[in-house]
Short mmCIF file of C-alpha atoms in Angstrom, two decimals:
data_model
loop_
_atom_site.label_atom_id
_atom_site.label_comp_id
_atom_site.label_asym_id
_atom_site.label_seq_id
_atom_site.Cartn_x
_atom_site.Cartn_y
_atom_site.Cartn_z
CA UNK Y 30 -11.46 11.84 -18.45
CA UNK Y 31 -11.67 7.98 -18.87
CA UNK Y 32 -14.63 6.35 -17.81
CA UNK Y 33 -13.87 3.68 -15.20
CA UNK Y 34 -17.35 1.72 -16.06
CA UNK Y 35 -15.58 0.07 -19.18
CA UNK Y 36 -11.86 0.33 -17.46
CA UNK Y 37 -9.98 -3.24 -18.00
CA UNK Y 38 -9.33 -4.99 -15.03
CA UNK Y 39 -7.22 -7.94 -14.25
CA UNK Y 40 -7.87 -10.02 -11.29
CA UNK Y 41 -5.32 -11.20 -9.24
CA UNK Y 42 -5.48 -14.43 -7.02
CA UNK Y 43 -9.08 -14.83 -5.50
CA UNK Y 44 -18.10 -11.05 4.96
CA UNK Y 45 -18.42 -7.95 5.74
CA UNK Y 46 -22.02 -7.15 8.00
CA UNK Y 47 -24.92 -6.02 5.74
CA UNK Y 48 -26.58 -2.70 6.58
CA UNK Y 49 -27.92 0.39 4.77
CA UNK Y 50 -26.36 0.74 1.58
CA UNK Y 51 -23.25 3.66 1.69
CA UNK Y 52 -23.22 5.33 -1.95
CA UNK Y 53 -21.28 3.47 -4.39
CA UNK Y 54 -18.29 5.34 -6.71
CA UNK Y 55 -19.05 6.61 -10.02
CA UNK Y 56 -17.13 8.56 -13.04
CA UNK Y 57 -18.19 11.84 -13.29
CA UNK Y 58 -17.30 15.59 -14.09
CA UNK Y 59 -15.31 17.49 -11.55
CA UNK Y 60 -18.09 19.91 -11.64
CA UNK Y 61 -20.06 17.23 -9.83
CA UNK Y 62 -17.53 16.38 -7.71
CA UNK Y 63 -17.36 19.97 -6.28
CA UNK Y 64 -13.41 19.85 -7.67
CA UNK Y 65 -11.69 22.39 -10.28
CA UNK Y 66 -11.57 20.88 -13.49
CA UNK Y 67 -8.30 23.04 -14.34
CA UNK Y 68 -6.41 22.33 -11.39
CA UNK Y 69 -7.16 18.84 -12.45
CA UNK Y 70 -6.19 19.18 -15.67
CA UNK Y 71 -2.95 20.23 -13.88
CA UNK Y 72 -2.56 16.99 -12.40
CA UNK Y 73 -3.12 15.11 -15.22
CA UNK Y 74 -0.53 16.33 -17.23
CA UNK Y 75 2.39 16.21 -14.12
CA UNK Y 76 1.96 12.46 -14.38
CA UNK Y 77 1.77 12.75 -18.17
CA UNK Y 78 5.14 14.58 -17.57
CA UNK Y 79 6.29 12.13 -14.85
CA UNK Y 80 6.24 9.20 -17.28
CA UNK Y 81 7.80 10.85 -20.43
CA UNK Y 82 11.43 10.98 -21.35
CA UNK Y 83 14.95 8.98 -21.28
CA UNK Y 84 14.83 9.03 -17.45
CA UNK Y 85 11.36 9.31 -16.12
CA UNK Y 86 10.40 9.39 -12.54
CA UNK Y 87 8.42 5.83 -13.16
CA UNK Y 88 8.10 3.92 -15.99
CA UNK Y 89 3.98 4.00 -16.09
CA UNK Y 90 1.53 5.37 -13.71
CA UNK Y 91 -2.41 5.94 -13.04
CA UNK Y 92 -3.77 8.54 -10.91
CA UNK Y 93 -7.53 8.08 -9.30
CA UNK Y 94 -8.82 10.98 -7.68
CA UNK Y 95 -12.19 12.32 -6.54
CA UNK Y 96 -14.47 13.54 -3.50
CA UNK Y 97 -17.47 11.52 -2.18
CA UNK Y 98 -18.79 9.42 -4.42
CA UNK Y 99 -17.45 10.72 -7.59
CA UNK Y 100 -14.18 9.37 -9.56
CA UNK Y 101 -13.28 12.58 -11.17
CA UNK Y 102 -9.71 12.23 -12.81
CA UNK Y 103 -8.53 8.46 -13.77
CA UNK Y 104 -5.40 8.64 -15.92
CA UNK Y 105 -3.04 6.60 -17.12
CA UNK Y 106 0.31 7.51 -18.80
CA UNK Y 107 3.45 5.54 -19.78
CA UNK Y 108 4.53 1.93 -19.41
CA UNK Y 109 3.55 -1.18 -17.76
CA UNK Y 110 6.92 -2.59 -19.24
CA UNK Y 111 9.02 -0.88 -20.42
CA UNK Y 112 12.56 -2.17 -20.24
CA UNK Y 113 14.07 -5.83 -20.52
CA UNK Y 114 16.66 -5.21 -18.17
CA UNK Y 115 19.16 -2.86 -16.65
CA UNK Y 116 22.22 -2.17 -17.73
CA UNK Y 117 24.56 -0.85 -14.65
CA UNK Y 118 27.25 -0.21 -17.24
CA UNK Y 119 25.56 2.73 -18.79
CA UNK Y 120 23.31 3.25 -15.63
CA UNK Y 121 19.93 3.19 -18.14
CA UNK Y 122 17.08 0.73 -18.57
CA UNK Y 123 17.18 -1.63 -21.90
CA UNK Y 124 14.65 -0.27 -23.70
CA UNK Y 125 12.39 -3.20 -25.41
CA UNK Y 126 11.11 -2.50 -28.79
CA UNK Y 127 7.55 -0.60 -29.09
CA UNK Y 128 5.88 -3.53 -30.03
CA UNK Y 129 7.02 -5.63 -26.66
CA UNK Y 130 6.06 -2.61 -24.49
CA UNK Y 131 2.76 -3.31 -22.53
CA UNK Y 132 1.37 0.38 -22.00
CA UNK Y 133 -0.31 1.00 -18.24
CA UNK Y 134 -4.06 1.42 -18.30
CA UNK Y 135 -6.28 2.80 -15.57
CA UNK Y 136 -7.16 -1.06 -14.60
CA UNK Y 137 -3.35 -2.23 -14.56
CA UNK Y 138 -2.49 -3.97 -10.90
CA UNK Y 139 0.54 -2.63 -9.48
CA UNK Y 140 2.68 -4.41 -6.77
CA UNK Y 141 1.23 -1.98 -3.40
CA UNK Y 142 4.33 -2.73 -1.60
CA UNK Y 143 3.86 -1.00 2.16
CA UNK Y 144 0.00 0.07 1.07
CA UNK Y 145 -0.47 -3.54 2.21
CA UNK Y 146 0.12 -2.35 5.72
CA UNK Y 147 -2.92 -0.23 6.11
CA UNK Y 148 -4.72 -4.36 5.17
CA UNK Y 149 -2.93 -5.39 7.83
CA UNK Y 150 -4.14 -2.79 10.40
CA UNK Y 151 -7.65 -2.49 8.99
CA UNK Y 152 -7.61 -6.63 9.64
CA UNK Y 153 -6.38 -5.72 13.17
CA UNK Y 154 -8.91 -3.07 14.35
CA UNK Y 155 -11.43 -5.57 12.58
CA UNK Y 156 -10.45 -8.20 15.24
CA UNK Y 157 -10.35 -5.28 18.21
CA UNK Y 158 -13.99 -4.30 17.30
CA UNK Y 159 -15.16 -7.75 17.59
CA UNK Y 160 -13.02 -8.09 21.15
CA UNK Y 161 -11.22 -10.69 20.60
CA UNK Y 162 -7.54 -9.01 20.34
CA UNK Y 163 -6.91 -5.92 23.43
CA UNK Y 164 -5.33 -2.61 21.84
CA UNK Y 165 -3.44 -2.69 24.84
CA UNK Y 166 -2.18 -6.12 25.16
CA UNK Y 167 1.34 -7.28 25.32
CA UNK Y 168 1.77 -9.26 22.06
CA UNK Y 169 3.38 -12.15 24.58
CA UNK Y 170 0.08 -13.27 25.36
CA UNK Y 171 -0.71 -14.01 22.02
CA UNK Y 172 2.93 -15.01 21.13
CA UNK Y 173 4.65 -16.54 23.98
CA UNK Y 174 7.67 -18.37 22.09
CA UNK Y 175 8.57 -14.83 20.90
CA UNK Y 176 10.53 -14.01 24.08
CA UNK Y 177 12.60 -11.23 22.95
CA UNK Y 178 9.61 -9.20 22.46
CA UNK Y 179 7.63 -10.59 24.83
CA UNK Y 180 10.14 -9.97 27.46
CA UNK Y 181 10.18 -5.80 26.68
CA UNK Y 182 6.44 -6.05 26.73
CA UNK Y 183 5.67 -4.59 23.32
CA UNK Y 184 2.16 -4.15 22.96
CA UNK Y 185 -0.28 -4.41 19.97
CA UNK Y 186 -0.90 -0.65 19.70
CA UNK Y 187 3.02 -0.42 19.78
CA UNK Y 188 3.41 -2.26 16.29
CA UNK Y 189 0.19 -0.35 15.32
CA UNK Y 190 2.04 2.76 15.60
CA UNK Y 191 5.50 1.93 14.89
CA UNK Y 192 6.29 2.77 18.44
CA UNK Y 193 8.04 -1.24 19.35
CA UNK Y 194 11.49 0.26 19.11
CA UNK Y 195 12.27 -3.10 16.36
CA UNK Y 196 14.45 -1.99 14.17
CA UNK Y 197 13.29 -1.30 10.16
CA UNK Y 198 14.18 -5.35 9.17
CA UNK Y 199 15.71 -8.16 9.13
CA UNK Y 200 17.47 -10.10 6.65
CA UNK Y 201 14.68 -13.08 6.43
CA UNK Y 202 15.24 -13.51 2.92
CA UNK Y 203 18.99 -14.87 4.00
CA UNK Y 204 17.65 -17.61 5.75
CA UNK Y 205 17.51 -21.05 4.43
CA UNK Y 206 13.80 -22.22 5.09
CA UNK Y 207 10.66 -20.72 7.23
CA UNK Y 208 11.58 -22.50 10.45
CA UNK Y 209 14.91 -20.66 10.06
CA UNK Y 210 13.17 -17.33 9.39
CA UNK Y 211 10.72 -17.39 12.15
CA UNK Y 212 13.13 -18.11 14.79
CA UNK Y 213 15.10 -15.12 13.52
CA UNK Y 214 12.25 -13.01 13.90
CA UNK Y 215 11.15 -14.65 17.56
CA UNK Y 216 14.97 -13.98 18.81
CA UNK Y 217 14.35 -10.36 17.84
CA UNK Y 218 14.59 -7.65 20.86
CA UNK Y 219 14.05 -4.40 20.56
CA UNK Y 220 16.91 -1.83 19.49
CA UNK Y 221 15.20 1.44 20.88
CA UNK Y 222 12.84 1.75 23.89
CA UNK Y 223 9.82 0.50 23.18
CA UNK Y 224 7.43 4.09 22.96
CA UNK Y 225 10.21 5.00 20.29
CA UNK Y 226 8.75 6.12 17.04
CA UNK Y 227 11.00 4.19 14.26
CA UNK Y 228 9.13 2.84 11.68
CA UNK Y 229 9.67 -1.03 11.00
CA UNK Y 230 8.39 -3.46 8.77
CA UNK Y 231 8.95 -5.90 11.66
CA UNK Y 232 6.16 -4.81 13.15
CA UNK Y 233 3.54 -5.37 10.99
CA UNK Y 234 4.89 -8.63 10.52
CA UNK Y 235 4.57 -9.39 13.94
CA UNK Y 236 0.89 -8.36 14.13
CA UNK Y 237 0.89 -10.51 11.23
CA UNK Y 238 1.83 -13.03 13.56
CA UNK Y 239 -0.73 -12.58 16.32
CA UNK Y 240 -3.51 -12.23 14.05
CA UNK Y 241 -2.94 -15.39 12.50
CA UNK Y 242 -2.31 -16.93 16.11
CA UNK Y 243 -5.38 -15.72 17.41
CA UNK Y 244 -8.03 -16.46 14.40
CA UNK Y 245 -6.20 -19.62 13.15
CA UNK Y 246 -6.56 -17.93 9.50
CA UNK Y 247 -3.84 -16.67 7.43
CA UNK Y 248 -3.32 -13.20 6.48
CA UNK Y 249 -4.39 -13.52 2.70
CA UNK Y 250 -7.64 -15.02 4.28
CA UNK Y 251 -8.20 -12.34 6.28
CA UNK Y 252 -7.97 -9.35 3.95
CA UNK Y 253 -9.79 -11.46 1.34
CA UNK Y 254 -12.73 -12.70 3.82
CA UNK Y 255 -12.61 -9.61 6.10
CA UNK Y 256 -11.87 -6.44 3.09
CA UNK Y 257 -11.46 -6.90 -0.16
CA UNK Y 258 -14.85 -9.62 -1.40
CA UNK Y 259 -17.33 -7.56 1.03
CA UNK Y 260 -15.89 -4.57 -0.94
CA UNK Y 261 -15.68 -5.76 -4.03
CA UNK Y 262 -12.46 -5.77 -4.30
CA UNK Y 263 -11.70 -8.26 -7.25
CA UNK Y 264 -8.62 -7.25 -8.38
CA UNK Y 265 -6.47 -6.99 -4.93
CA UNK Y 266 -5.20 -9.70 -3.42
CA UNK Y 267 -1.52 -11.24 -2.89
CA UNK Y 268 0.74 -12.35 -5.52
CA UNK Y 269 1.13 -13.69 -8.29
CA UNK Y 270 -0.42 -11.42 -10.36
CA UNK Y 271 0.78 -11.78 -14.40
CA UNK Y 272 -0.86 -9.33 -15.07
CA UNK Y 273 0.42 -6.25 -13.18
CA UNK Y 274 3.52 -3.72 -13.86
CA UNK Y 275 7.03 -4.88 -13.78
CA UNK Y 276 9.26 -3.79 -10.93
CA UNK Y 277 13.23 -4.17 -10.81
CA UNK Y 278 15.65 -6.16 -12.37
CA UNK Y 279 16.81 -7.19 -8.93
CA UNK Y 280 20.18 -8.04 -8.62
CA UNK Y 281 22.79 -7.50 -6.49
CA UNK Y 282 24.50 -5.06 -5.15
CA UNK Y 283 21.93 -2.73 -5.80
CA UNK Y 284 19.31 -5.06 -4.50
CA UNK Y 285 19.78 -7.97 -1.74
CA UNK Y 286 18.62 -10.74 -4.02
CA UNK Y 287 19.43 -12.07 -7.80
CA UNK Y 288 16.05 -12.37 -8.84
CA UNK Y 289 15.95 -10.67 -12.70
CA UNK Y 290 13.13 -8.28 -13.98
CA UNK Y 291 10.34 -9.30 -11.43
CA UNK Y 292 6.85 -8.84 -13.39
CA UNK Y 293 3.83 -10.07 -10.68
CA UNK Y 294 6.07 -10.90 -7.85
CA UNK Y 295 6.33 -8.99 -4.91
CA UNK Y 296 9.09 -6.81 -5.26
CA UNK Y 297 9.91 -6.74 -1.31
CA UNK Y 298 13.01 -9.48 -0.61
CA UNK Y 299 11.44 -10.53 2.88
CA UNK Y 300 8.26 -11.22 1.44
CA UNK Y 301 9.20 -12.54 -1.72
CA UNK Y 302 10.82 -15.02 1.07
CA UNK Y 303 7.89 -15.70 3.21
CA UNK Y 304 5.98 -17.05 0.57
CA UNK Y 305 4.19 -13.44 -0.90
CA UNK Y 306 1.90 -12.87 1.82
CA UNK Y 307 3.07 -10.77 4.83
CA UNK Y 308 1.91 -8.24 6.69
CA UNK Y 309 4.09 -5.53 5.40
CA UNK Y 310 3.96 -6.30 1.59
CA UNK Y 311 2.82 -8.61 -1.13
CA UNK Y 312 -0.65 -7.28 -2.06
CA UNK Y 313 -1.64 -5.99 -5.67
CA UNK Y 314 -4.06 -3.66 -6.45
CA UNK Y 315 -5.59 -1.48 -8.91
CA UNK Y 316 -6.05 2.46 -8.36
CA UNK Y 317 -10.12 1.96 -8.56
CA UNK Y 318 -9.88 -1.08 -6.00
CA UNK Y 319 -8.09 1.27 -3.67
CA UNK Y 320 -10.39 4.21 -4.60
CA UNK Y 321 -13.55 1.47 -3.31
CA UNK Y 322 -11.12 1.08 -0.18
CA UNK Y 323 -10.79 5.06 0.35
CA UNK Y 324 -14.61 5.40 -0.14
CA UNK Y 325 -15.10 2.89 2.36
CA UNK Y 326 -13.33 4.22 5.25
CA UNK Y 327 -14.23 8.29 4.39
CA UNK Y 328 -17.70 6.66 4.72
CA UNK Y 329 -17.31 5.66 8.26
CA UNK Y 330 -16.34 1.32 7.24
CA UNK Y 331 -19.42 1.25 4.89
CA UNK Y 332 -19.59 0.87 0.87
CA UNK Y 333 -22.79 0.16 -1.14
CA UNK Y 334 -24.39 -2.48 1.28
CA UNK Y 335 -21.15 -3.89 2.69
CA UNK Y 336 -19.57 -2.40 6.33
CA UNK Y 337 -16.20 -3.69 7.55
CA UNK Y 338 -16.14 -1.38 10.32
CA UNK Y 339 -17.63 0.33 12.71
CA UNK Y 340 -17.57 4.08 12.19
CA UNK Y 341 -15.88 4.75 15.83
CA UNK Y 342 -12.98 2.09 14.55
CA UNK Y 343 -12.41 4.28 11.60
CA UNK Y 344 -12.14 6.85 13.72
CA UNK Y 345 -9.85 5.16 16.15
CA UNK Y 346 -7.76 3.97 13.11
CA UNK Y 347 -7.35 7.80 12.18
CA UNK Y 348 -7.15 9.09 15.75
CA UNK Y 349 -3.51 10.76 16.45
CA UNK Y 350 -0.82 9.35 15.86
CA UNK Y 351 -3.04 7.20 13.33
CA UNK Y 352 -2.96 2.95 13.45
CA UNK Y 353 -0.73 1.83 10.67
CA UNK Y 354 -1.98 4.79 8.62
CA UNK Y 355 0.27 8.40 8.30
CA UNK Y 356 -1.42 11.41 9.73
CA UNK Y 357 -0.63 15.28 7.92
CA UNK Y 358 2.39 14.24 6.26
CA UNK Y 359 3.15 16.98 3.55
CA UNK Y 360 6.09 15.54 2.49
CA UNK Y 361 4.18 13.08 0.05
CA UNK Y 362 0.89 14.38 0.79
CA UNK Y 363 1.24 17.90 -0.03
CA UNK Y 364 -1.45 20.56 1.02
CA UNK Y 365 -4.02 17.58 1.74
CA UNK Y 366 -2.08 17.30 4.51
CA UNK Y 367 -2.64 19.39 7.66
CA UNK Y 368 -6.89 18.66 8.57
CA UNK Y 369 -6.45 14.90 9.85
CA UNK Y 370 -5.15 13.59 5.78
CA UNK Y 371 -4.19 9.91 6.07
CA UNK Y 372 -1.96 7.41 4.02
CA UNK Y 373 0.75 5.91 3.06
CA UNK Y 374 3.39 5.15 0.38
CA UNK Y 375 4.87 2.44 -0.79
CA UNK Y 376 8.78 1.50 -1.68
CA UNK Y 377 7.56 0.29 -5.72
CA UNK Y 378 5.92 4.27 -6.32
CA UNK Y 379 2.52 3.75 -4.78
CA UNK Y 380 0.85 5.98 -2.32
CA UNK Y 381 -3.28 6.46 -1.45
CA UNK Y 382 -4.41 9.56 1.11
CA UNK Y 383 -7.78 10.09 1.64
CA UNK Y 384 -9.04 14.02 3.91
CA UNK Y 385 -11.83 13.46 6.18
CA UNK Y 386 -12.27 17.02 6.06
CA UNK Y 387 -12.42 17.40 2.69
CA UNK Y 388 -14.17 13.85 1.48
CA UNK Y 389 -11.18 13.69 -1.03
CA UNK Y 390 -9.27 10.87 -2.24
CA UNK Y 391 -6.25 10.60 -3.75
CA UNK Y 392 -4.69 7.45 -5.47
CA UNK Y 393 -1.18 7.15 -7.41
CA UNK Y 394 0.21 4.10 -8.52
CA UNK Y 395 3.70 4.33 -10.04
CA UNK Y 396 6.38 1.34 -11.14
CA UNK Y 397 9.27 3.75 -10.40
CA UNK Y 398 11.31 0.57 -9.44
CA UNK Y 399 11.67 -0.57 -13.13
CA UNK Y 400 14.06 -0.73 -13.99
CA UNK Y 401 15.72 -0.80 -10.67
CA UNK Y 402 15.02 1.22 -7.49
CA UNK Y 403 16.95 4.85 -6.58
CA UNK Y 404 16.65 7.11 -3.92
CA UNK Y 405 12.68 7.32 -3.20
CA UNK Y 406 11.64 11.18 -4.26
CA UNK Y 407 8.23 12.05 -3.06
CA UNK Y 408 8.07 15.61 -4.28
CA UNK Y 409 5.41 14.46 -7.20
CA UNK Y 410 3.32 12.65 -4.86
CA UNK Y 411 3.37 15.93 -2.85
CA UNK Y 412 2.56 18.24 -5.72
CA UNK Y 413 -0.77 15.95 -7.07
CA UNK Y 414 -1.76 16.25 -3.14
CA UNK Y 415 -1.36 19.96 -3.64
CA UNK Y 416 -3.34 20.09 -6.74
CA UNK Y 417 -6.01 18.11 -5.16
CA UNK Y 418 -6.34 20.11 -1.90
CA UNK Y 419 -6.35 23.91 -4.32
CA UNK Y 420 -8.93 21.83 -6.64
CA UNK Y 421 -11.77 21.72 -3.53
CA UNK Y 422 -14.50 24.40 -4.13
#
């Protein structure tokens, strides 16, 4: 297995209370991680096989998995960039030559996509630990001049669970300037009564809002300040990031904007229109950076000397029906799922789940956007859950 102390990382863009230092991650043998090294091995070559051929399920990938403290598989396989464009005539990617390919490694930043949510949340429960936003408050006290909200009383554990009744988006990206976009999102009322599950980016765009109402920060600030320096974190932050995978050759019809290959900018229309930073996507990230961010909430908010919770606000951010995160979802977390497993996925081929019960993490980043996006299958994200889960000793 690649050792992660000599990885190449590229940094992308530019707190946390000091207590007793929380074990730091390290590459190691599966042995030592208390994991089968041949139901590993198993995993290793599935996103071997995921990346290989005419039609692959993504272009490049890198899968980061491990159990406590221990980094036990890091793989990469396939392409960063692959393709120059596609072609809709022949319904393939154009292939560049070999020598214009950039090949993924395990330190490549890919575009996170809805990952970025759980930032979002973690920056919310931040701000309910320290009191100064209510769980239970109706986001019209923090947001008066959004009245169509306001006026159903959706609350701030509502967008936290995907429970407002919004509906999944909004065409923000069709608007003409900010002002134009944030009165479209201030007009918007709720299509299904609020307590509804239906899961929206609108939400976390909302809490988004509030957050940045109520600290007079922005969001980037907030994750940066609040998550990713006291981590360590150097390589996550919002777009642009040059160096990270290529997405889609967006273009429409297949997409909702003409935008060409998109290589270090957000791949997500709406917040490719609201400037890169939003509360549902725009972050990059590489699969250790995410592994530090697993670590640090199986370890109750604390890594190495940082904490950035509280352990009973990791618990509340896991506690049924989960805040922002997924809970036992074996449909892309396989037979993790099940104990109290939670994550997420994101739209570009990214997911992260980290088991509570089992100490495991579980990292996959994917470009399966590039060329251009299809139907979202979730059956290999599933099966490396599996192998993880039948790897625990």
């Amino acid at each position: 297995m690649p050792s992660l102390e000599h990885a190449p990382e590229h940094t992308c863009g530019v707190g946390g209370r000091r207590e007793l230092s929380a074990p730091r991650l390290r590459a190691d043998t599966p042995e030592r991680a208390g994991l089968d090294p041949v139901e590993l091995g198993h995993m290793v070559g599935e996103v071997q096989a995921l990346t290989a051929g005419d039609r692959p399920w993504a272009a490049g990938a890198v899968v980061l998995a491990g159990r406590g403290p221990v980094i036990a598989v890091a793989e990469a396989a396939g392409w960063a960039v692959r393709y120059a464009s596609y072609d809709p005539e022949t319904d393939t990617g154009v292939e560049l030559p070999p020598t214009a390919r950039v090949p993924v490694t395990v330190g490549t930043p890919f575009d996170l996509a809805s990952l970025t949510k759980l930032f979002t949340s973690v920056a919310a429960v931040q701000q309910i630990e320290r009191g100064t936003l209510g769980m239970n408050a109706r986001i019209g006290d923090y947001l008066p001049d959004f009245r169509a909200a306001a006026a159903y009383g959706i609350t701030v554990r509502q967008l936290l669970t995907h429970t407002s009744g919004l509906r999944p988006d909004l065409p923000l990206y069709e608007c003409p300037d900010d002002e134009a976009r944030m009165a479209m999102l201030r007009a918007e009322a709720p299509t299904a009564e609020p307590g509804t599950y239906l899961y929206s980016d609108l939400n976390m765009l909302l809490l988004q809002c509030v957050l940045e109402r109520l600290t007079g920060r922005t969001l980037d600030l907030l994750v940066q300040d609040g998550i990713t320096r006291p981590l360590g974190m150097t390589a996550t932050a919002f777009g642009p990031c040059p160096g990270a995978a290529a997405t889609e050759d967006q273009r429409r019809p297949w997409a909702k904007a003409d935008r060409g290959l998109l290589r270090g900018v957000v791949h997500d229309e709406n917040a490719w229109a609201l400037g890169g930073v939003a509360g549902h996507a725009g972050l990059f990230s590489t699969a250790r950076d995410l592994a530090v961010f697993c670590r640090a909430l199986l370890a109750g908010g604390s890594y190495g000397p940082a904490r950035i919770l509280g352990p009973d606000f990791v618990e509340l951010l896991f506690a049924p029906p989960g805040l922002g995160f997924a809970l036992d979802q074996p449909w892309f977390m396989g037979e993790l799922a099940g104990r109290g497993a939670a994550g997420h996925t994101g739209f570009t081929g990214t997911s992260l789940v980290l088991d509570p019960a089992t100490d495991t993490f579980l990292v996959l980043l994917a470009n399966t956007v590039h060329p251009r996006r299809r139907p979202p299958d979730s059956r290999p994200r599933a099966s490396l859950g599996t192998h993880l889960a039948r790897a625990v000793i």
